[in-house]
mmCIF file of C-alpha atoms in Angstrom:
data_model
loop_
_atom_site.group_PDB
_atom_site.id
_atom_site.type_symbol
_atom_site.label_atom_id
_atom_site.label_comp_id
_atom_site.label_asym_id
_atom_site.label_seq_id
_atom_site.Cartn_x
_atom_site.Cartn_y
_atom_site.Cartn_z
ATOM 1 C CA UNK A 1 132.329 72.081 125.857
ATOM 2 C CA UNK A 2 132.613 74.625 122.658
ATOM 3 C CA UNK A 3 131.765 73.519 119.853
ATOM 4 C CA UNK A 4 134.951 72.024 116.988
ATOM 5 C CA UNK A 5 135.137 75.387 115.329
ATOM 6 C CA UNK A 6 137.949 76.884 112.738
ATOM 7 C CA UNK A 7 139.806 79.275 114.568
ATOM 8 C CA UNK A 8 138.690 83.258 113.690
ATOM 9 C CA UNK A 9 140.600 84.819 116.162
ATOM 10 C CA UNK A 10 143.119 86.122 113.670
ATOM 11 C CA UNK A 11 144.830 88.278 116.628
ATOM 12 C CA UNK A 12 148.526 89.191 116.408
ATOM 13 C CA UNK A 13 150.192 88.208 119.632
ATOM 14 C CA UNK A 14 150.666 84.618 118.343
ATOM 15 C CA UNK A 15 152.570 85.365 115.267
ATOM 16 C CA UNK A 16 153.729 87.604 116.890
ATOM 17 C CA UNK A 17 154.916 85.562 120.198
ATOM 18 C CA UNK A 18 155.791 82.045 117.932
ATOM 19 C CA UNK A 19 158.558 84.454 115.831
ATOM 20 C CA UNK A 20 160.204 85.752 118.865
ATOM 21 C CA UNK A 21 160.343 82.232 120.328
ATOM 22 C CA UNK A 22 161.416 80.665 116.512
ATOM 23 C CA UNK A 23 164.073 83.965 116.566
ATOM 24 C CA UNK A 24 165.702 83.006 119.796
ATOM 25 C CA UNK A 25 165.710 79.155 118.874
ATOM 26 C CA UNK A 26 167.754 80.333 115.183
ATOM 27 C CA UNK A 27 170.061 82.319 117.176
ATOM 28 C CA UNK A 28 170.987 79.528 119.586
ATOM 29 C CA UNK A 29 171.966 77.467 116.901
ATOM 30 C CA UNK A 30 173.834 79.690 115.299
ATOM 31 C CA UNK A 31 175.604 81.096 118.519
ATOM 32 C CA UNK A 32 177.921 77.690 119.190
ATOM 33 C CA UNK A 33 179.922 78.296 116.692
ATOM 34 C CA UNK A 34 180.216 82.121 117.747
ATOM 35 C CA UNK A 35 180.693 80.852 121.454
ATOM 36 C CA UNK A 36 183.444 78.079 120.615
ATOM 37 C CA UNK A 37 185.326 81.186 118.794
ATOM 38 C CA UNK A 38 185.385 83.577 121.582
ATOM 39 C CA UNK A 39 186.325 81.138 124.296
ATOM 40 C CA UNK A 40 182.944 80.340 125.947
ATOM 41 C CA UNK A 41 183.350 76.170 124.892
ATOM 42 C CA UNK A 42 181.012 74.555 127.819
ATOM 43 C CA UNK A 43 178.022 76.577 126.949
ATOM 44 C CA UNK A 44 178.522 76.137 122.929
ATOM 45 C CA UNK A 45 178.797 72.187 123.651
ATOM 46 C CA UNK A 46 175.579 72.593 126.091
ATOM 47 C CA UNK A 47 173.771 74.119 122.922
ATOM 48 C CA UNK A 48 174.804 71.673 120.758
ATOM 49 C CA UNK A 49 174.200 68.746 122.874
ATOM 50 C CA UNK A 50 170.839 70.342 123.620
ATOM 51 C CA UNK A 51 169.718 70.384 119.503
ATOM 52 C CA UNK A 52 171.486 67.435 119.206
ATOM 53 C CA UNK A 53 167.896 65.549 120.936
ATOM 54 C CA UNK A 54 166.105 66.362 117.393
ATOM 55 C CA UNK A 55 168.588 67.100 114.736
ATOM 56 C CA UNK A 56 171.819 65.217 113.651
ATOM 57 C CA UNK A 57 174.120 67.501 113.382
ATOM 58 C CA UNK A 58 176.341 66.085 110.515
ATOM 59 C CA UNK A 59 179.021 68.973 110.148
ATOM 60 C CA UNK A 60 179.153 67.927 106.072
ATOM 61 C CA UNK A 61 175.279 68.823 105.958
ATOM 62 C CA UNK A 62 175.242 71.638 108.124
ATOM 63 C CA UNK A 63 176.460 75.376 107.680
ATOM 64 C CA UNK A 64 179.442 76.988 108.304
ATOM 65 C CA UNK A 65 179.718 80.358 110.579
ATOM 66 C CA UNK A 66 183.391 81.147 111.277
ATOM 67 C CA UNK A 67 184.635 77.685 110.383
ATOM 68 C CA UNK A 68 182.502 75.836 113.281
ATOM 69 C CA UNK A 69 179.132 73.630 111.885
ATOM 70 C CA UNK A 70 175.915 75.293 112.975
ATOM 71 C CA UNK A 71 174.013 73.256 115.870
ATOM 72 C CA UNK A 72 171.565 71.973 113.026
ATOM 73 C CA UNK A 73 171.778 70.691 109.609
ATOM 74 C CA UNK A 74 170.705 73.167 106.932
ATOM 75 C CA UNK A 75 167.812 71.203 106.218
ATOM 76 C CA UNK A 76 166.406 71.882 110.005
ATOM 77 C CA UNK A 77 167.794 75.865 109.184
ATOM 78 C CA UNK A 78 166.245 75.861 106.269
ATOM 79 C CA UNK A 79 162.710 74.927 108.245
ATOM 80 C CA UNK A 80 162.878 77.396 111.383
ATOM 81 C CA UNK A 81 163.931 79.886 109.261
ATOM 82 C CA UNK A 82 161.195 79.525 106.832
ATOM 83 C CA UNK A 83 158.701 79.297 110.240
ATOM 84 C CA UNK A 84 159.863 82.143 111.366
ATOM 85 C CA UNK A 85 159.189 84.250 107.535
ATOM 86 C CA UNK A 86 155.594 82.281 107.828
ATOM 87 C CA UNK A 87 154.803 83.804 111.280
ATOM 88 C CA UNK A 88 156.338 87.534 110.541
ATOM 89 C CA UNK A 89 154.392 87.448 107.189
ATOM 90 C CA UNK A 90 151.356 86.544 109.021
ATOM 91 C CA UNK A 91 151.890 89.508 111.732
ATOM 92 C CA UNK A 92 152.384 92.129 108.971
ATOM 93 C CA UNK A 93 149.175 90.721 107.497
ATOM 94 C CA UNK A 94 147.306 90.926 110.336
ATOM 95 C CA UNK A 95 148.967 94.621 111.417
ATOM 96 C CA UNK A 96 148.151 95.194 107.597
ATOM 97 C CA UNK A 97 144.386 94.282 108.508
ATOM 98 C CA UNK A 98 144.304 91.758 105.439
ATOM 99 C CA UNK A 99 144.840 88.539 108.131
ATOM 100 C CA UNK A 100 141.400 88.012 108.242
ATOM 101 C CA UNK A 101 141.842 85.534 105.166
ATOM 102 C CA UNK A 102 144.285 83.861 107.050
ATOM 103 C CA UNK A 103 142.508 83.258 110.635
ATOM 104 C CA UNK A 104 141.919 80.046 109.429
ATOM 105 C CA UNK A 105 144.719 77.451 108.210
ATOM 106 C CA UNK A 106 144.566 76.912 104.100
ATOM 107 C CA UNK A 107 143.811 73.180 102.537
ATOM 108 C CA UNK A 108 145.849 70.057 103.632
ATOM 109 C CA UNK A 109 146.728 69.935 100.035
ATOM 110 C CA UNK A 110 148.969 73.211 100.699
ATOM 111 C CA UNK A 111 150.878 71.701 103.030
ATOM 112 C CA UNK A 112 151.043 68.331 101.401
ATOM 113 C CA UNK A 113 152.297 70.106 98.186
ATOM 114 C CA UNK A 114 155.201 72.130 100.717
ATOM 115 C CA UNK A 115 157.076 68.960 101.494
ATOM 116 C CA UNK A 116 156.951 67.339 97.548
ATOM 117 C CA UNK A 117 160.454 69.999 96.938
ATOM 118 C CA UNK A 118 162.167 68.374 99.903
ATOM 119 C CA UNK A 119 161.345 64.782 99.329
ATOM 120 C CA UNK A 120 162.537 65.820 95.667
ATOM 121 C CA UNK A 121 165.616 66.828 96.605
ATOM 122 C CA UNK A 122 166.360 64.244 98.712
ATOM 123 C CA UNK A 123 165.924 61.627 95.799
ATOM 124 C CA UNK A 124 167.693 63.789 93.767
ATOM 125 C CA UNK A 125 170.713 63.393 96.533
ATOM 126 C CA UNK A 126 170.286 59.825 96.762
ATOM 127 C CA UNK A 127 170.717 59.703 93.328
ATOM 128 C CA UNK A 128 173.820 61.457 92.795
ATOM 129 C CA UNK A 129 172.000 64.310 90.741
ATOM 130 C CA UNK A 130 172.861 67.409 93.446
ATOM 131 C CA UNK A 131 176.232 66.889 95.199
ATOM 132 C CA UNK A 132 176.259 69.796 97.328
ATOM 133 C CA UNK A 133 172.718 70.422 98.301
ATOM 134 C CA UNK A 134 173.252 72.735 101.727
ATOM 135 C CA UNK A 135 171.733 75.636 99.738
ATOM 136 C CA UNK A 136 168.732 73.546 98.002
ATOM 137 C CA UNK A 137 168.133 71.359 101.253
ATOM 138 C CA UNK A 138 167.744 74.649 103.614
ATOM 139 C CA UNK A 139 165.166 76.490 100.950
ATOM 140 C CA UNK A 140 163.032 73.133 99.846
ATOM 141 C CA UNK A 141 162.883 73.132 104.189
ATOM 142 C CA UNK A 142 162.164 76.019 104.359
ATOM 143 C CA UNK A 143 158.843 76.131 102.354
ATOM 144 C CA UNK A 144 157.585 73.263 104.333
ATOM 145 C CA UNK A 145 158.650 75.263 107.573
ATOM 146 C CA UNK A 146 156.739 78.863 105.930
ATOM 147 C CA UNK A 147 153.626 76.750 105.301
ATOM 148 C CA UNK A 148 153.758 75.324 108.759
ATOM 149 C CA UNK A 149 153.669 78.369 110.483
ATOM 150 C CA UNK A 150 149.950 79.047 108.590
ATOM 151 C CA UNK A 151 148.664 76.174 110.547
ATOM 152 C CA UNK A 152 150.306 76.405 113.648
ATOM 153 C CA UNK A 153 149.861 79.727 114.218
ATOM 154 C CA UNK A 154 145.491 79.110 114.465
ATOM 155 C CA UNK A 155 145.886 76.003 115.646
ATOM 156 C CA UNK A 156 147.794 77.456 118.920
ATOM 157 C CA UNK A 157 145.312 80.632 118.751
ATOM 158 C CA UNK A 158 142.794 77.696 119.852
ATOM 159 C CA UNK A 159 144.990 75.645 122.187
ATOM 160 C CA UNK A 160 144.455 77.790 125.363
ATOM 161 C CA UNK A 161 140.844 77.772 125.082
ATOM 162 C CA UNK A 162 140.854 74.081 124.088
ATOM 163 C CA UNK A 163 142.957 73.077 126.876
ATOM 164 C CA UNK A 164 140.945 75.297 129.903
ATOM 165 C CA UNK A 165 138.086 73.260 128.477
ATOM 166 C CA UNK A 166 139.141 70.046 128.556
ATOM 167 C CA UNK A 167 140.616 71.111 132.426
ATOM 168 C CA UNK A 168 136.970 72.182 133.464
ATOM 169 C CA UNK A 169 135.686 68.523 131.916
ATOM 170 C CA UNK A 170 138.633 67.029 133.936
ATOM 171 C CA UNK A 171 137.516 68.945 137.303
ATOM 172 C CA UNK A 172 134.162 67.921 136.940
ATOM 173 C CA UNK A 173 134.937 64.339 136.421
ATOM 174 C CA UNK A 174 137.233 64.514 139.444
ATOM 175 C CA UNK A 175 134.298 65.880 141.796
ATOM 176 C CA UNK A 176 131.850 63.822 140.693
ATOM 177 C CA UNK A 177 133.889 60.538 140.861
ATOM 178 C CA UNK A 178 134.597 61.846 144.786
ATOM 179 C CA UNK A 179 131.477 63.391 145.624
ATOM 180 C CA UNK A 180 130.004 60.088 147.737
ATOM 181 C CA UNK A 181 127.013 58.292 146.530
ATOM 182 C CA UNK A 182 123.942 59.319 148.532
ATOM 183 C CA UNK A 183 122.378 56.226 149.922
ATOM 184 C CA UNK A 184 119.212 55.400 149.655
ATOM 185 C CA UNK A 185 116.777 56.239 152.095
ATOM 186 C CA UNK A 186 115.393 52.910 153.922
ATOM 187 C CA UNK A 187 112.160 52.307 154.214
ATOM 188 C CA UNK A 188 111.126 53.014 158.271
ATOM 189 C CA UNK A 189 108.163 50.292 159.322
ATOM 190 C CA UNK A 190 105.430 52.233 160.726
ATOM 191 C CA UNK B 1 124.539 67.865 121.435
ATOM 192 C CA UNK B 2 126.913 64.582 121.093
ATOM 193 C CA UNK B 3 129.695 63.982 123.450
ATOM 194 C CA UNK B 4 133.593 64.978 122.134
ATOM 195 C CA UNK B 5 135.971 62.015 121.362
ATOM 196 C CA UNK B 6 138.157 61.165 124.854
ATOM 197 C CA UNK B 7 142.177 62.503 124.367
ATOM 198 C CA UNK B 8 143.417 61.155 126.957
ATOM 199 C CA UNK B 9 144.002 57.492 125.636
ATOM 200 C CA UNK B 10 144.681 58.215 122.074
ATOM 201 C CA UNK B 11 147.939 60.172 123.649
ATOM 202 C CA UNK B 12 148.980 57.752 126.318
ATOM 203 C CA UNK B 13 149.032 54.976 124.087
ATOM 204 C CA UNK B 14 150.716 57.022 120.981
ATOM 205 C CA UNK B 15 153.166 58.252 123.960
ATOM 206 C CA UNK B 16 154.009 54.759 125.206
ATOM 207 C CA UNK B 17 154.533 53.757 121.548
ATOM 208 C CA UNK B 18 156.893 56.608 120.193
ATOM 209 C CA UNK B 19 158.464 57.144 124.114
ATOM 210 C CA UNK B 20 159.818 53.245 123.762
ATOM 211 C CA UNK B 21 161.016 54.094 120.187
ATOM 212 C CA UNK B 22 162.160 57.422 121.332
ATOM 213 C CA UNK B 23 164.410 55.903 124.468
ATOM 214 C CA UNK B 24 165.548 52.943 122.418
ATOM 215 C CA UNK B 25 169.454 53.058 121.476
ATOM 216 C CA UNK B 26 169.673 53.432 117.735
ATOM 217 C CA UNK B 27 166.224 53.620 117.076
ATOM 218 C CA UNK B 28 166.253 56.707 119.046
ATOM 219 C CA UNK B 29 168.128 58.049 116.718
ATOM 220 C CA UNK B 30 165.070 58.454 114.025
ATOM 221 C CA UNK B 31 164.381 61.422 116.196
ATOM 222 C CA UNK B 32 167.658 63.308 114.336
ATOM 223 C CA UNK B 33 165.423 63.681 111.347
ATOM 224 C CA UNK B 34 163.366 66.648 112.900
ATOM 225 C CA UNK B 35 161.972 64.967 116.085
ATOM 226 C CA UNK B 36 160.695 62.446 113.167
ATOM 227 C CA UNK B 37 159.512 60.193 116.660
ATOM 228 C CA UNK B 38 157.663 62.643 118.961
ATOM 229 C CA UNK B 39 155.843 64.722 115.757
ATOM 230 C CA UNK B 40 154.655 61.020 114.752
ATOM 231 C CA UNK B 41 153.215 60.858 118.214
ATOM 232 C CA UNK B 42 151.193 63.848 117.542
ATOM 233 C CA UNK B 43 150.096 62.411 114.317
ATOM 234 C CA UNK B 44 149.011 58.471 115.439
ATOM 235 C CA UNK B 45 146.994 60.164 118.529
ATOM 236 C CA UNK B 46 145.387 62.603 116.247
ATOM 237 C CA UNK B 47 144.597 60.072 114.147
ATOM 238 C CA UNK B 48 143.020 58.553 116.658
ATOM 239 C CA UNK B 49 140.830 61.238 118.297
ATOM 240 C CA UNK B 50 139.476 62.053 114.766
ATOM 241 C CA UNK B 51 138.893 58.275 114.053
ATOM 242 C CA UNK B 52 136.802 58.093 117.339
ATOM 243 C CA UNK B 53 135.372 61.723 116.696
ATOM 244 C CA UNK B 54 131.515 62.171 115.950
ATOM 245 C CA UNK B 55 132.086 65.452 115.191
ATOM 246 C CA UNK B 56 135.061 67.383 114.191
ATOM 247 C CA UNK B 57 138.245 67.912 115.635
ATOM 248 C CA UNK B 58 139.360 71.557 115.274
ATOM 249 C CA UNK B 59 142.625 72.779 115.425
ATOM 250 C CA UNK B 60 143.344 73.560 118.927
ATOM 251 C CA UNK B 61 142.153 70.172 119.723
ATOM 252 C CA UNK B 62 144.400 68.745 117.407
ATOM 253 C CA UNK B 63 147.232 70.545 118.759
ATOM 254 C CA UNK B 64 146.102 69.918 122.347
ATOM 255 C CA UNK B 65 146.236 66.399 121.781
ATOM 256 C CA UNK B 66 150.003 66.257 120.090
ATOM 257 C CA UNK B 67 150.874 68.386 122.876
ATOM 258 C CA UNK B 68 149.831 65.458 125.343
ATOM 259 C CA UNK B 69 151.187 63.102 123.510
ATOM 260 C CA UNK B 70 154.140 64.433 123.132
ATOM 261 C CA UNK B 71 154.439 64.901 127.209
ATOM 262 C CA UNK B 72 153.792 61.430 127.295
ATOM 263 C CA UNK B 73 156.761 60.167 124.706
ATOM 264 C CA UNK B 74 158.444 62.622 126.954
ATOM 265 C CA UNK B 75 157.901 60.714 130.292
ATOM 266 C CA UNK B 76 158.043 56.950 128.684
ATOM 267 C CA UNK B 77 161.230 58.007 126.775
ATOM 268 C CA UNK B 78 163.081 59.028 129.280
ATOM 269 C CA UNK B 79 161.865 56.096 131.242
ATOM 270 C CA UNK B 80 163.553 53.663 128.925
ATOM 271 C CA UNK B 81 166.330 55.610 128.132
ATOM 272 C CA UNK B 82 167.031 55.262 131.804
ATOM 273 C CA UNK B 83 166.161 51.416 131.835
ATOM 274 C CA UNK B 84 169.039 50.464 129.011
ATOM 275 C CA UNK B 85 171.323 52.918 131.188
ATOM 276 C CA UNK B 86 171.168 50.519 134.105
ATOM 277 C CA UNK B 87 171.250 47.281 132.005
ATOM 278 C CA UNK B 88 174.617 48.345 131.102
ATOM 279 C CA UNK B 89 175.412 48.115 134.562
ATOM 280 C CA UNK B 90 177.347 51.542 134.897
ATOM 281 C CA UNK B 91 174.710 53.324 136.685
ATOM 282 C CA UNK B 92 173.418 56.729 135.580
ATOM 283 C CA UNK B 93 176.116 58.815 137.439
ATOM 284 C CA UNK B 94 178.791 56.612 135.621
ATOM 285 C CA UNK B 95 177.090 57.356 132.094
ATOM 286 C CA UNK B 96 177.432 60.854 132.439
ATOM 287 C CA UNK B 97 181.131 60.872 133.679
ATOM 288 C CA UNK B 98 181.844 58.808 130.589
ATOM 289 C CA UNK B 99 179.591 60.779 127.705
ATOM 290 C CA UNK B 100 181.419 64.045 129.755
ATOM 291 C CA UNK B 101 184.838 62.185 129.089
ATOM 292 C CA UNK B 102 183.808 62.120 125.653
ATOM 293 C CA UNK B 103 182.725 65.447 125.273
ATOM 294 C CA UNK B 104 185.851 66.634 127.141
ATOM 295 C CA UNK B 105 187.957 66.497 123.995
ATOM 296 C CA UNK B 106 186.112 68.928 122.119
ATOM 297 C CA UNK B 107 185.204 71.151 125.161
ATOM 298 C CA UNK B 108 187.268 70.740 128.281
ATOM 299 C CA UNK B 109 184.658 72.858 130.589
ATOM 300 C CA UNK B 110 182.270 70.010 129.514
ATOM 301 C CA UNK B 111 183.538 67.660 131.906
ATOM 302 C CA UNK B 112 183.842 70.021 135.066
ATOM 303 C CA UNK B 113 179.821 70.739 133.996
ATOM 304 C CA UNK B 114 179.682 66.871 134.431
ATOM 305 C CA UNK B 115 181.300 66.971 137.307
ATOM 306 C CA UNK B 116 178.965 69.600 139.236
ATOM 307 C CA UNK B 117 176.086 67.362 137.676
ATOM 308 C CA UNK B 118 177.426 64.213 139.180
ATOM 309 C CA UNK B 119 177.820 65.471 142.272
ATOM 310 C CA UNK B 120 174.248 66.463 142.851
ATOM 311 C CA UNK B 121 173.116 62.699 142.617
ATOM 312 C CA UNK B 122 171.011 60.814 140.009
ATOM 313 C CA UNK B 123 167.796 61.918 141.034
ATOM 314 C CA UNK B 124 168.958 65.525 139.484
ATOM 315 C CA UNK B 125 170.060 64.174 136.608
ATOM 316 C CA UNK B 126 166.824 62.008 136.003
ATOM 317 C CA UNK B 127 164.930 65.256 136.536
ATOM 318 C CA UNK B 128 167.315 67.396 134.061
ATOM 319 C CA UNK B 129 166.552 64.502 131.531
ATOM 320 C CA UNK B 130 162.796 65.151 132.124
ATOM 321 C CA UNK B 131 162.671 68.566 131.947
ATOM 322 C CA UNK B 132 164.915 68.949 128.629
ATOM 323 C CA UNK B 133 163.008 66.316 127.134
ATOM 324 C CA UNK B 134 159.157 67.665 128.402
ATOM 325 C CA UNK B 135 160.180 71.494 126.492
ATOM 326 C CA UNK B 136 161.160 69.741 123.541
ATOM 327 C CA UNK B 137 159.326 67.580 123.055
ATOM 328 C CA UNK B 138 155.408 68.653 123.896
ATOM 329 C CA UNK B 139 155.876 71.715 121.025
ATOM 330 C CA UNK B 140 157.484 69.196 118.970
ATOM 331 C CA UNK B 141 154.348 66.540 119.677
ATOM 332 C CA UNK B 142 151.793 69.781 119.209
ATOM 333 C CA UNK B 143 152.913 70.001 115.923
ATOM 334 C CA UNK B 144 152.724 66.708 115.114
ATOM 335 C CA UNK B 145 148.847 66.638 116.677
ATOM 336 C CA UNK B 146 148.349 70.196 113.991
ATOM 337 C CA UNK B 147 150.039 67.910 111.301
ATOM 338 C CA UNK B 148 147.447 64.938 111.691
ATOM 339 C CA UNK B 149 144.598 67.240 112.324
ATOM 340 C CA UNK B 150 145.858 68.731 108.558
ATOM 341 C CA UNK B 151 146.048 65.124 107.007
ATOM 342 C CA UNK B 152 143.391 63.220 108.609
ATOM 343 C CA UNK B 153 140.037 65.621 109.505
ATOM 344 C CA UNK B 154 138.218 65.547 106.411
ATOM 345 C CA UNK B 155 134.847 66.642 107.418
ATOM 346 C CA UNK B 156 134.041 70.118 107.002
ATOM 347 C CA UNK B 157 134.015 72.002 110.584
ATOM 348 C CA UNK B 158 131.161 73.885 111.593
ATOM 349 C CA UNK B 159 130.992 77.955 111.112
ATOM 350 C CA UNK B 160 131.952 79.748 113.630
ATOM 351 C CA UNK B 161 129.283 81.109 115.820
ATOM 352 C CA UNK B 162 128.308 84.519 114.747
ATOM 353 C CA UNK B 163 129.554 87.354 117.128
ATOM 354 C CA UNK B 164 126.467 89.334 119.040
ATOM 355 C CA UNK B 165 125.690 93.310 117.788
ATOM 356 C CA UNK B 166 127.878 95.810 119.186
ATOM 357 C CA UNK B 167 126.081 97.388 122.398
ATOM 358 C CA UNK B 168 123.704 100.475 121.248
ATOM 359 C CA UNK B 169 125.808 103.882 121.632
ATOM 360 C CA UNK B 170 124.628 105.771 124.615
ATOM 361 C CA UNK B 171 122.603 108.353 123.609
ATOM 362 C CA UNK B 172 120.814 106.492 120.604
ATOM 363 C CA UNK B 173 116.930 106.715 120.248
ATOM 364 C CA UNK B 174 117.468 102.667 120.805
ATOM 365 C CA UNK B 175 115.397 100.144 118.729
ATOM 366 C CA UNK B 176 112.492 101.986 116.607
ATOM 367 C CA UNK B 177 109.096 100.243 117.549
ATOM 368 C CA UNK B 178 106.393 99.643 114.475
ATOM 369 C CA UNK B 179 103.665 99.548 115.173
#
């Protein structure tokens, strides 16, 4: 088993492979409304009934593309979208050569201090002090979602080799348990 | 060297946990609030491993166990969710003709969809539930296990091991001897 280590791989297909995933994920949410205005209804109620699992989808929360309500609330747009800045920023660092500052993620107090603006505005909601918060919901999300993607994007640098290790601990477990217990050699009276 | 923390039971019982919330009619609904449910299974079972931890949990171990977790709210939420389908007595065939009767007013091709998906039996549909729910939610759950690893590790992890020299050049006079 390796060693609990911080993660110095600092390599560029993750940021690299997390944006294009976080890139296709934005554009599905966006593409229902698209869909539902050229015709193609099933597959823009498939999409929405797919993000509707972990968003919820208020149309007076959400934004607007050609009339229709996105497939998530600007809050959750606000978040991938900010992910997906945090992982391209990362890649140009790294293609930069600077990333080597950022191989590892940055204090917990970083991210702790990301979600203060969003918990901020939603008081400020709840208390009647912003009325039409769309705009401030999606950017306070999305600094929690751009300071996410500096800890995911180690964190699941590390998960392959984590997860082949613990694998290799579960195979050896496995044979072990099955390989049968040798017995003990009885004593032959002479 | 001393023995790393078992992951296996923190996540199973953090799955069981969120997966009843998760399948749960209206408390299921927490899970609007971006996957609120299956990232706190990441975090209790993270909290957890580090708890039980000698040394330190690193990232990837963090995320490895929110990723299990979150396979297991996964497998226990769709469980339930299928469990309250039955109690109401309509069978799971009849609950998706009726949410694609629903759905049918805002998008008519929803309910032939329905239809196709009906026809192919329960068993498909119970596996279509899994499947959606098992790519959404183990990311979803690895993130939560990165988010507890963030909040709850406080020990300082170990340097990394220092890489080995780069191999001599050929050619070189190779290592000079003193005498």
């Amino acid at each position: 088993m390796m060693p609990a280590r911080e993660s110095t791989t600092g390599g560029r297909r993750m940021p690299a492979a997390l944006a294009a995933i976080t890139t296709v994920w934005c554009a599905m949410a966006a593409a229902g409304p698209l869909l539902h205005g050229t015709g193609h209804h099933g597959v823009a109620a498939a999409a929405r009934a797919l993000f509707s699992l972990i968003c919820h989808q208020d149309p007076a929360r959400s934004f607007l593309i050609a009339g229709q309500p996105m497939a998530l609330c600007s809050r959750c747009t606000g978040i991938y979208a900010g992910f997906l800045a945090g992982c391209l920023a990362l890649l140009v660092a790294r293609l930069a050569g600077r990333g080597g500052r950022l191989a590892s993620p940055p204090s917990r107090w970083v991210l702790l201090a990301s979600i203060v603006p969003s918990a901020l505005e939603a008081v400020a909601e709840l208390t009647g002090l912003v009325t039409d918060g769309a705009l401030a919901r999606a950017l306070t999300g999305s600094l929690f979602g751009c300071a996410a993607a500096f800890y995911v994007n180690p964190a699941f640098e590390e998960l392959p080799e984590q997860a082949a290790a613990e694998l290799r601990r579960l195979t050896r477990q496995l044979t072990r348990s099955m390989r049968p217990s040798q017995p003990s050699q009885p004593s032959c009276p002479s | 060297m001393e023995k790393p923390a078992d992951i296996w039971t923190p996540a199973l019982i953090a799955g069981a946990v969120f997966g009843l919330l998760s399948g749960t009619p209206f408390v299921g609904a927490l899970n609007c609030a971006c996957c609120s449910l299956v990232v706190g299974a990441g975090v209790m079972a993270t909290f957890m491993v580090v708890r039980a931890s000698g040394t330190p949990v690193s990232w990837g171990r963090g995320a490895l166990v929110g990723l299990i977790a979150g396979t297991f709210t996964a497998i226990f939420s769709t469980l339930v969710s299928v469990l309250f389908i039955l109690m109401q007595g309509k069978g799971i065939t009849g609950h998706i003709e009726e949410a694609a009767d629903q759905a049918a007013q805002i998008a008519p091709s929803m309910q032939e969809a329905a239809r196709v998906a009906v026809g192919l039996g329960a068993p498909f549909i119970l596996a279509l539930m899994l499947i959606v729910e098992l790519c959404l939610y183990a990311p979803f759950g690895a993130l939560g296990g990165v988010l507890g690893r963030a909040i709850f590790e406080k020990r300082a992890a170990p340097p990394a091991p220092s890489s080995p020299p780069p191999p001599e050049p050929p050619g070189s006079p190779g290592p000079m001897l003193t005498p």
